[in-house]
PDB file of C-alpha atoms in Angstrom:
ATOM      1  CA  MET K   1     -12.615  20.109  14.696  1.00  0.00           C
ATOM      2  CA  THR K   2     -13.450  22.465  11.910  1.00  0.00           C
ATOM      3  CA  GLU K   3     -11.907  22.484   8.496  1.00  0.00           C
ATOM      4  CA  SER K   4      -9.929  25.660   9.210  1.00  0.00           C
ATOM      5  CA  ASN K   5      -8.638  24.213  12.476  1.00  0.00           C
ATOM      6  CA  PHE K   6      -7.382  21.149  10.659  1.00  0.00           C
ATOM      7  CA  SER K   7      -4.833  23.130   8.685  1.00  0.00           C
ATOM      8  CA  LEU K   8      -3.661  25.094  11.736  1.00  0.00           C
ATOM      9  CA  LYS K   9      -3.550  22.612  14.601  1.00  0.00           C
ATOM     10  CA  LYS K  10      -1.575  19.458  15.122  1.00  0.00           C
ATOM     11  CA  ILE K  11      -3.553  16.282  14.554  1.00  0.00           C
ATOM     12  CA  GLU K  12      -2.776  12.792  15.741  1.00  0.00           C
ATOM     13  CA  ILE K  13      -3.696  10.260  13.065  1.00  0.00           C
ATOM     14  CA  SER K  14      -3.649   6.501  13.446  1.00  0.00           C
ATOM     15  CA  VAL K  15      -4.991   3.470  11.622  1.00  0.00           C
ATOM     16  CA  SER K  16      -5.694   1.427  14.723  1.00  0.00           C
ATOM     17  CA  GLU K  17      -7.645  -1.623  13.548  1.00  0.00           C
ATOM     18  CA  ALA K  18      -8.394  -3.812  10.548  1.00  0.00           C
ATOM     19  CA  GLU K  19     -11.641  -5.715  10.119  1.00  0.00           C
ATOM     20  CA  LYS K  20     -12.742  -8.325   7.607  1.00  0.00           C
ATOM     21  CA  ARG K  21     -16.112  -7.479   6.080  1.00  0.00           C
ATOM     22  CA  THR K  22     -18.503  -8.767   3.444  1.00  0.00           C
ATOM     23  CA  GLY K  23     -20.564  -6.551   1.160  1.00  0.00           C
ATOM     24  CA  ARG K  24     -21.733  -5.822  -2.364  1.00  0.00           C
ATOM     25  CA  ASN K  25     -19.517  -4.233  -4.993  1.00  0.00           C
ATOM     26  CA  ALA K  26     -20.467  -1.946  -7.891  1.00  0.00           C
ATOM     27  CA  MET K  27     -21.568  -5.013  -9.911  1.00  0.00           C
ATOM     28  CA  ASN K  28     -23.904  -6.044  -7.057  1.00  0.00           C
ATOM     29  CA  MET K  29     -21.742  -9.104  -6.410  1.00  0.00           C
ATOM     30  CA  GLN K  30     -20.831 -10.233  -2.918  1.00  0.00           C
ATOM     31  CA  GLU K  31     -17.192  -9.685  -1.988  1.00  0.00           C
ATOM     32  CA  THR K  32     -14.980  -9.898   1.065  1.00  0.00           C
ATOM     33  CA  TYR K  33     -12.717  -6.973   1.853  1.00  0.00           C
ATOM     34  CA  THR K  34     -10.751  -5.423   4.702  1.00  0.00           C
ATOM     35  CA  ALA K  35     -11.811  -2.141   6.306  1.00  0.00           C
ATOM     36  CA  TYR K  36      -9.443  -0.023   8.395  1.00  0.00           C
ATOM     37  CA  LEU K  37     -10.335   2.163  11.375  1.00  0.00           C
ATOM     38  CA  ILE K  38      -8.919   5.704  11.134  1.00  0.00           C
ATOM     39  CA  GLU K  39      -8.736   7.679  14.369  1.00  0.00           C
ATOM     40  CA  THR K  40      -7.930  11.404  14.574  1.00  0.00           C
ATOM     41  CA  ARG K  41      -7.453  13.567  17.641  1.00  0.00           C
ATOM     42  CA  SER K  42      -6.477  17.200  18.048  1.00  0.00           C
ATOM     43  CA  VAL K  43      -3.247  17.581  20.022  1.00  0.00           C
ATOM     44  CA  GLU K  44      -3.856  21.261  20.808  1.00  0.00           C
ATOM     45  CA  HIS K  45      -7.074  22.952  21.882  1.00  0.00           C
ATOM     46  CA  SER K  46      -7.718  26.637  22.364  1.00  0.00           C
ATOM     47  CA  ASP K  47      -9.514  26.405  25.753  1.00  0.00           C
ATOM     48  CA  GLY K  48      -7.331  23.611  27.122  1.00  0.00           C
ATOM     49  CA  GLN K  49     -10.142  21.064  27.176  1.00  0.00           C
ATOM     50  CA  SER K  50      -9.716  17.519  25.986  1.00  0.00           C
ATOM     51  CA  VAL K  51     -11.081  16.607  22.570  1.00  0.00           C
ATOM     52  CA  LEU K  52     -12.834  13.350  21.809  1.00  0.00           C
ATOM     53  CA  THR K  53     -11.262  11.090  19.236  1.00  0.00           C
ATOM     54  CA  ASP K  54     -12.999  11.011  15.848  1.00  0.00           C
ATOM     55  CA  SER K  55     -13.046   7.641  14.107  1.00  0.00           C
ATOM     56  CA  LEU K  56     -14.369   6.132  10.892  1.00  0.00           C
ATOM     57  CA  TRP K  57     -13.837   3.058   8.730  1.00  0.00           C
ATOM     58  CA  ARG K  58     -12.296   3.150   5.247  1.00  0.00           C
ATOM     59  CA  ARG K  59     -11.602   0.321   2.847  1.00  0.00           C
ATOM     60  CA  CYS K  60      -8.483   0.185   0.667  1.00  0.00           C
ATOM     61  CA  SER K  61     -10.284   1.516  -2.401  1.00  0.00           C
ATOM     62  CA  ALA K  62     -10.962   4.792  -0.547  1.00  0.00           C
ATOM     63  CA  PHE K  63      -7.245   5.244   0.085  1.00  0.00           C
ATOM     64  CA  GLU K  64      -6.599   4.669  -3.630  1.00  0.00           C
ATOM     65  CA  TRP K  65      -9.336   7.173  -4.476  1.00  0.00           C
ATOM     66  CA  LEU K  66      -7.700   9.787  -2.262  1.00  0.00           C
ATOM     67  CA  ARG K  67      -4.263   9.244  -3.766  1.00  0.00           C
ATOM     68  CA  ASN K  68      -5.586   9.432  -7.351  1.00  0.00           C
ATOM     69  CA  TYR K  69      -7.271  12.728  -6.528  1.00  0.00           C
ATOM     70  CA  LEU K  70      -4.050  14.141  -5.047  1.00  0.00           C
ATOM     71  CA  LEU K  71      -2.035  13.011  -8.074  1.00  0.00           C
ATOM     72  CA  VAL K  72      -4.358  14.950 -10.382  1.00  0.00           C
ATOM     73  CA  TYR K  73      -4.630  18.166  -8.379  1.00  0.00           C
ATOM     74  CA  TYR K  74      -1.014  18.282  -7.210  1.00  0.00           C
ATOM     75  CA  PRO K  75       1.085  17.135 -10.196  1.00  0.00           C
ATOM     76  CA  HIS K  76       4.085  19.109  -8.898  1.00  0.00           C
ATOM     77  CA  ILE K  77       4.132  17.163  -5.599  1.00  0.00           C
ATOM     78  CA  VAL K  78       5.440  13.651  -5.065  1.00  0.00           C
ATOM     79  CA  VAL K  79       2.440  11.964  -3.439  1.00  0.00           C
ATOM     80  CA  PRO K  80       3.459   9.147  -1.053  1.00  0.00           C
ATOM     81  CA  PRO K  81       2.819   5.604  -2.324  1.00  0.00           C
ATOM     82  CA  LEU K  82       0.338   3.137  -0.896  1.00  0.00           C
ATOM     83  CA  PRO K  83       1.378  -0.286   0.419  1.00  0.00           C
ATOM     84  CA  GLU K  84       0.930  -3.329  -1.801  1.00  0.00           C
ATOM     85  CA  LYS K  85      -2.488  -4.942  -2.027  1.00  0.00           C
ATOM     86  CA  ARG K  86      -1.058  -8.419  -1.612  1.00  0.00           C
ATOM     87  CA  ALA K  87       2.252 -10.189  -1.093  1.00  0.00           C
ATOM     88  CA  GLU K  88       3.849 -10.665  -4.501  1.00  0.00           C
ATOM     89  CA  PHE K  89       6.519 -13.221  -3.645  1.00  0.00           C
ATOM     90  CA  VAL K  90       6.476 -16.299  -1.466  1.00  0.00           C
ATOM     91  CA  TRP K  91       9.772 -15.473   0.282  1.00  0.00           C
ATOM     92  CA  HIS K  92       8.104 -12.489   1.959  1.00  0.00           C
ATOM     93  CA  LYS K  93       6.917 -15.154   4.432  1.00  0.00           C
ATOM     94  CA  LEU K  94       3.400 -13.837   3.936  1.00  0.00           C
ATOM     95  CA  SER K  95       0.451 -15.574   2.401  1.00  0.00           C
ATOM     96  CA  ALA K  96      -0.541 -14.478  -1.081  1.00  0.00           C
ATOM     97  CA  ASP K  97      -4.037 -14.201   0.407  1.00  0.00           C
ATOM     98  CA  ASN K  98      -4.742 -10.532   1.123  1.00  0.00           C
ATOM     99  CA  MET K  99      -6.783 -11.617   4.169  1.00  0.00           C
ATOM    100  CA  ASP K 100      -3.740 -13.160   5.861  1.00  0.00           C
ATOM    101  CA  PRO K 101      -3.440 -11.596   9.364  1.00  0.00           C
ATOM    102  CA  ASP K 102       0.271 -10.808   9.028  1.00  0.00           C
ATOM    103  CA  PHE K 103      -0.232  -9.183   5.655  1.00  0.00           C
ATOM    104  CA  VAL K 104      -3.238  -7.170   6.860  1.00  0.00           C
ATOM    105  CA  GLU K 105      -1.204  -5.899   9.817  1.00  0.00           C
ATOM    106  CA  GLY K 106       1.637  -4.846   7.524  1.00  0.00           C
ATOM    107  CA  ARG K 107      -0.792  -3.066   5.238  1.00  0.00           C
ATOM    108  CA  ARG K 108      -2.406  -1.323   8.232  1.00  0.00           C
ATOM    109  CA  ILE K 109       0.989   0.090   9.206  1.00  0.00           C
ATOM    110  CA  GLY K 110       1.635   1.141   5.596  1.00  0.00           C
ATOM    111  CA  LEU K 111      -1.715   2.939   5.331  1.00  0.00           C
ATOM    112  CA  GLU K 112      -1.048   4.759   8.590  1.00  0.00           C
ATOM    113  CA  ASN K 113       2.359   5.897   7.317  1.00  0.00           C
ATOM    114  CA  PHE K 114       0.673   7.093   4.119  1.00  0.00           C
ATOM    115  CA  LEU K 115      -1.741   9.316   6.071  1.00  0.00           C
ATOM    116  CA  LEU K 116       1.005  10.602   8.361  1.00  0.00           C
ATOM    117  CA  ARG K 117       3.149  11.611   5.389  1.00  0.00           C
ATOM    118  CA  LEU K 118       0.207  13.467   3.845  1.00  0.00           C
ATOM    119  CA  ALA K 119      -0.507  15.222   7.135  1.00  0.00           C
ATOM    120  CA  SER K 120       3.116  16.302   7.489  1.00  0.00           C
ATOM    121  CA  HIS K 121       3.241  17.867   4.019  1.00  0.00           C
ATOM    122  CA  PRO K 122       2.810  21.672   4.169  1.00  0.00           C
ATOM    123  CA  ILE K 123       0.458  21.751   1.167  1.00  0.00           C
ATOM    124  CA  LEU K 124      -1.335  18.408   1.163  1.00  0.00           C
ATOM    125  CA  CYS K 125      -2.268  18.730   4.843  1.00  0.00           C
ATOM    126  CA  ARG K 126      -4.457  21.759   3.986  1.00  0.00           C
ATOM    127  CA  ASP K 127      -6.426  20.007   1.259  1.00  0.00           C
ATOM    128  CA  LYS K 128     -10.182  19.925   1.895  1.00  0.00           C
ATOM    129  CA  ILE K 129     -10.697  16.453   0.411  1.00  0.00           C
ATOM    130  CA  PHE K 130      -7.949  15.023   2.605  1.00  0.00           C
ATOM    131  CA  TYR K 131      -9.590  16.602   5.654  1.00  0.00           C
ATOM    132  CA  LEU K 132     -12.981  15.144   4.702  1.00  0.00           C
ATOM    133  CA  PHE K 133     -11.362  11.751   4.165  1.00  0.00           C
ATOM    134  CA  LEU K 134     -10.427  11.785   7.845  1.00  0.00           C
ATOM    135  CA  THR K 135     -13.689  13.191   9.186  1.00  0.00           C
ATOM    136  CA  GLN K 136     -16.648  12.590   6.815  1.00  0.00           C
ATOM    137  CA  GLU K 137     -18.199   9.164   7.303  1.00  0.00           C
ATOM    138  CA  GLY K 138     -20.644   9.052   4.383  1.00  0.00           C
ATOM    139  CA  ASN K 139     -20.807  10.433   0.838  1.00  0.00           C
ATOM    140  CA  TRP K 140     -17.086  11.138   0.773  1.00  0.00           C
ATOM    141  CA  LYS K 141     -16.650   9.679  -2.728  1.00  0.00           C
ATOM    142  CA  GLU K 142     -19.533  11.795  -3.978  1.00  0.00           C
ATOM    143  CA  THR K 143     -17.713  14.860  -2.669  1.00  0.00           C
ATOM    144  CA  VAL K 144     -14.575  13.803  -4.521  1.00  0.00           C
ATOM    145  CA  ASN K 145     -16.531  13.248  -7.728  1.00  0.00           C
ATOM    146  CA  GLU K 146     -17.929  16.768  -7.480  1.00  0.00           C
ATOM    147  CA  THR K 147     -14.394  18.131  -7.837  1.00  0.00           C
ATOM    148  CA  GLY K 148     -14.303  16.734 -11.402  1.00  0.00           C
ATOM    149  CA  PHE K 149     -10.853  15.265 -10.891  1.00  0.00           C
ATOM    150  CA  GLN K 150     -11.565  12.331 -13.214  1.00  0.00           C
ATOM    151  CA  LEU K 151     -12.399  14.645 -16.128  1.00  0.00           C
ATOM    152  CA  LYS K 152      -9.289  16.618 -15.343  1.00  0.00           C
ATOM    153  CA  ALA K 153      -7.224  13.433 -15.362  1.00  0.00           C
ATOM    154  CA  ASP K 154      -8.690  12.421 -18.748  1.00  0.00           C
ATOM    155  CA  SER K 155      -8.024  15.845 -20.276  1.00  0.00           C
ATOM    156  CA  ARG K 156      -4.480  15.803 -18.944  1.00  0.00           C
ATOM    157  CA  LEU K 157      -3.925  12.394 -20.500  1.00  0.00           C
ATOM    158  CA  LYS K 158      -5.168  13.671 -23.863  1.00  0.00           C
ATOM    159  CA  ALA K 159      -2.882  16.678 -23.620  1.00  0.00           C
ATOM    160  CA  LEU K 160       0.015  14.389 -22.787  1.00  0.00           C
ATOM    161  CA  ASN K 161      -0.733  12.236 -25.825  1.00  0.00           C
ATOM    162  CA  ALA K 162      -0.801  15.351 -27.973  1.00  0.00           C
ATOM    163  CA  THR K 163       2.671  16.351 -26.813  1.00  0.00           C
ATOM    164  CA  PHE K 164       4.037  13.038 -28.075  1.00  0.00           C
ATOM    165  CA  ARG K 165       2.734  13.731 -31.578  1.00  0.00           C
ATOM    166  CA  VAL K 166       5.406  16.282 -32.378  1.00  0.00           C
ATOM    167  CA  LYS K 167       6.474  16.380 -36.021  1.00  0.00           C
ATOM    168  CA  ASN K 168      10.111  17.241 -35.389  1.00  0.00           C
ATOM    169  CA  PRO K 169      11.009  16.049 -31.878  1.00  0.00           C
ATOM    170  CA  ASP K 170      14.373  16.821 -30.357  1.00  0.00           C
ATOM    171  CA  LYS K 171      16.784  13.932 -30.954  1.00  0.00           C
ATOM    172  CA  ARG K 172      18.127  14.234 -27.423  1.00  0.00           C
ATOM    173  CA  PHE K 173      14.711  13.433 -25.991  1.00  0.00           C
ATOM    174  CA  ILE K 174      14.284  10.518 -28.399  1.00  0.00           C
ATOM    175  CA  GLU K 175      17.634   9.068 -27.334  1.00  0.00           C
ATOM    176  CA  LEU K 176      16.727   9.563 -23.690  1.00  0.00           C
ATOM    177  CA  LYS K 177      13.413   7.790 -24.211  1.00  0.00           C
ATOM    178  CA  HIS K 178      15.109   4.866 -25.938  1.00  0.00           C
ATOM    179  CA  TYR K 179      17.625   4.636 -23.118  1.00  0.00           C
ATOM    180  CA  SER K 180      14.898   4.684 -20.446  1.00  0.00           C
ATOM    181  CA  ASP K 181      12.906   2.009 -22.299  1.00  0.00           C
ATOM    182  CA  GLU K 182      15.973  -0.202 -22.542  1.00  0.00           C
ATOM    183  CA  LEU K 183      16.797   0.395 -18.881  1.00  0.00           C
ATOM    184  CA  GLN K 184      13.255  -0.520 -17.888  1.00  0.00           C
ATOM    185  CA  SER K 185      13.491  -3.753 -19.878  1.00  0.00           C
ATOM    186  CA  VAL K 186      16.822  -4.703 -18.283  1.00  0.00           C
ATOM    187  CA  ILE K 187      15.616  -3.953 -14.753  1.00  0.00           C
ATOM    188  CA  SER K 188      12.393  -5.900 -15.324  1.00  0.00           C
ATOM    189  CA  HIS K 189      14.394  -8.902 -16.532  1.00  0.00           C
ATOM    190  CA  LEU K 190      16.708  -8.602 -13.520  1.00  0.00           C
ATOM    191  CA  LEU K 191      13.752  -8.568 -11.129  1.00  0.00           C
ATOM    192  CA  ARG K 192      12.257 -11.657 -12.780  1.00  0.00           C
ATOM    193  CA  VAL K 193      15.572 -13.513 -12.391  1.00  0.00           C
ATOM    194  CA  ARG K 194      15.777 -12.387  -8.778  1.00  0.00           C
ATOM    195  CA  ALA K 195      12.251 -13.681  -8.163  1.00  0.00           C
ATOM    196  CA  ARG K 196      13.105 -17.114  -9.594  1.00  0.00           C
ATOM    197  CA  VAL K 197      16.308 -17.358  -7.542  1.00  0.00           C
ATOM    198  CA  ALA K 198      14.520 -16.310  -4.374  1.00  0.00           C
ATOM    199  CA  ASP K 199      11.722 -18.835  -4.961  1.00  0.00           C
ATOM    200  CA  ARG K 200      14.241 -21.657  -5.393  1.00  0.00           C
ATOM    201  CA  LEU K 201      16.168 -20.578  -2.297  1.00  0.00           C
ATOM    202  CA  TYR K 202      12.967 -20.458  -0.304  1.00  0.00           C
ATOM    203  CA  GLY K 203      12.198 -24.003  -1.506  1.00  0.00           C
ATOM    204  CA  VAL K 204      15.599 -25.175  -0.240  1.00  0.00           C
ATOM    205  CA  TYR K 205      14.878 -23.619   3.163  1.00  0.00           C
ATOM    206  CA  LYS K 206      11.518 -25.389   3.334  1.00  0.00           C
ATOM    207  CA  VAL K 207      13.114 -28.744   2.482  1.00  0.00           C
ATOM    208  CA  HIS K 208      15.748 -28.307   5.212  1.00  0.00           C
ATOM    209  CA  GLY K 209      13.027 -27.308   7.651  1.00  0.00           C
ATOM    210  CA  ASN K 210      11.126 -30.507   6.888  1.00  0.00           C
ATOM    211  CA  TYR K 211      14.294 -32.582   7.306  1.00  0.00           C
ATOM    212  CA  GLY K 212      14.857 -30.999  10.697  1.00  0.00           C
ATOM    213  CA  ARG K 213      11.378 -32.006  11.846  1.00  0.00           C
ATOM    214  CA  VAL K 214      11.789 -35.562  10.479  1.00  0.00           C
ATOM    215  CA  PHE K 215      15.166 -36.086  12.184  1.00  0.00           C
ATOM    216  CA  SER K 216      13.792 -34.767  15.473  1.00  0.00           C
ATOM    217  CA  GLU K 217      10.837 -37.168  15.345  1.00  0.00           C
ATOM    218  CA  TRP K 218      13.125 -40.011  14.255  1.00  0.00           C
ATOM    219  CA  SER K 219      15.423 -39.409  17.216  1.00  0.00           C
ATOM    220  CA  ALA K 220      12.544 -40.150  19.582  1.00  0.00           C
ATOM    221  CA  ILE K 221      12.097 -43.600  18.009  1.00  0.00           C
ATOM    222  CA  GLU K 222      15.719 -44.727  17.617  1.00  0.00           C
ATOM    223  CA  LYS K 223      17.319 -45.324  20.995  1.00  0.00           C
ATOM    224  CA  GLU K 224      20.902 -45.956  19.881  1.00  0.00           C
ATOM    225  CA  MET K 225      20.985 -43.217  17.214  1.00  0.00           C
ATOM    226  CA  GLY K 226      18.744 -40.751  19.055  1.00  0.00           C
ATOM    227  CA  ASP K 227      21.422 -38.222  19.989  1.00  0.00           C
ATOM    228  CA  GLY K 228      22.940 -38.179  16.524  1.00  0.00           C
ATOM    229  CA  LEU K 229      19.586 -37.798  14.802  1.00  0.00           C
ATOM    230  CA  GLN K 230      18.533 -35.022  17.148  1.00  0.00           C
ATOM    231  CA  SER K 231      21.825 -33.219  16.487  1.00  0.00           C
ATOM    232  CA  ALA K 232      21.316 -33.624  12.731  1.00  0.00           C
ATOM    233  CA  GLY K 233      17.810 -32.225  13.025  1.00  0.00           C
ATOM    234  CA  HIS K 234      19.139 -29.244  14.976  1.00  0.00           C
ATOM    235  CA  HIS K 235      21.750 -28.512  12.272  1.00  0.00           C
ATOM    236  CA  MET K 236      19.069 -28.784   9.578  1.00  0.00           C
ATOM    237  CA  ASP K 237      16.933 -26.233  11.423  1.00  0.00           C
ATOM    238  CA  VAL K 238      19.913 -23.899  11.714  1.00  0.00           C
TER     239      VAL K 238
END
């Protein structure tokens, strides 16, 4: 596949595997992370021949790097979000450990959906950096750095700060900002309350689950009360 073909032909993209790895970070400290296998294959070919599948490994930070670049260079486009790095709440039935197999599988599916949404966008699918993300094994981050997107992001932030320093701002915008700040505070408080309620409810479910196991084991010991205890354990499980 060539870069020009990428923007013209249909591409099958999948994140097929996740692998736990150990390496050194930027501070030269050993860390454990998860790498994901990205596979791409051309659906159409000019001479009708089959095309071999291209594959490479990317860690989560590379996905974040790609999205940050797209946010800077395409401010008028809503760039798809990335899945969460870890389970935030215990009632998700996932371990808070980001190496938990169930969580890793969910994140793999989320990362695949992220790439598929980028590939289906009429503008983002033609971006050179996105194409190289799928096909260039090494030095991809160096290529992104050469675009100067970080300097552009910093300059945009400074320009944004300058716009807030208006001497005579429109009162309508001030009122709208105050309303949005208040709304954000109320929603944040509501989410915190919801988290506490959900945690307590999850605790109740765990207690009932333990009771069900205890009654079931107890029923095997008590001969006269066995049926009743087993029925109680069943109702606790339900």
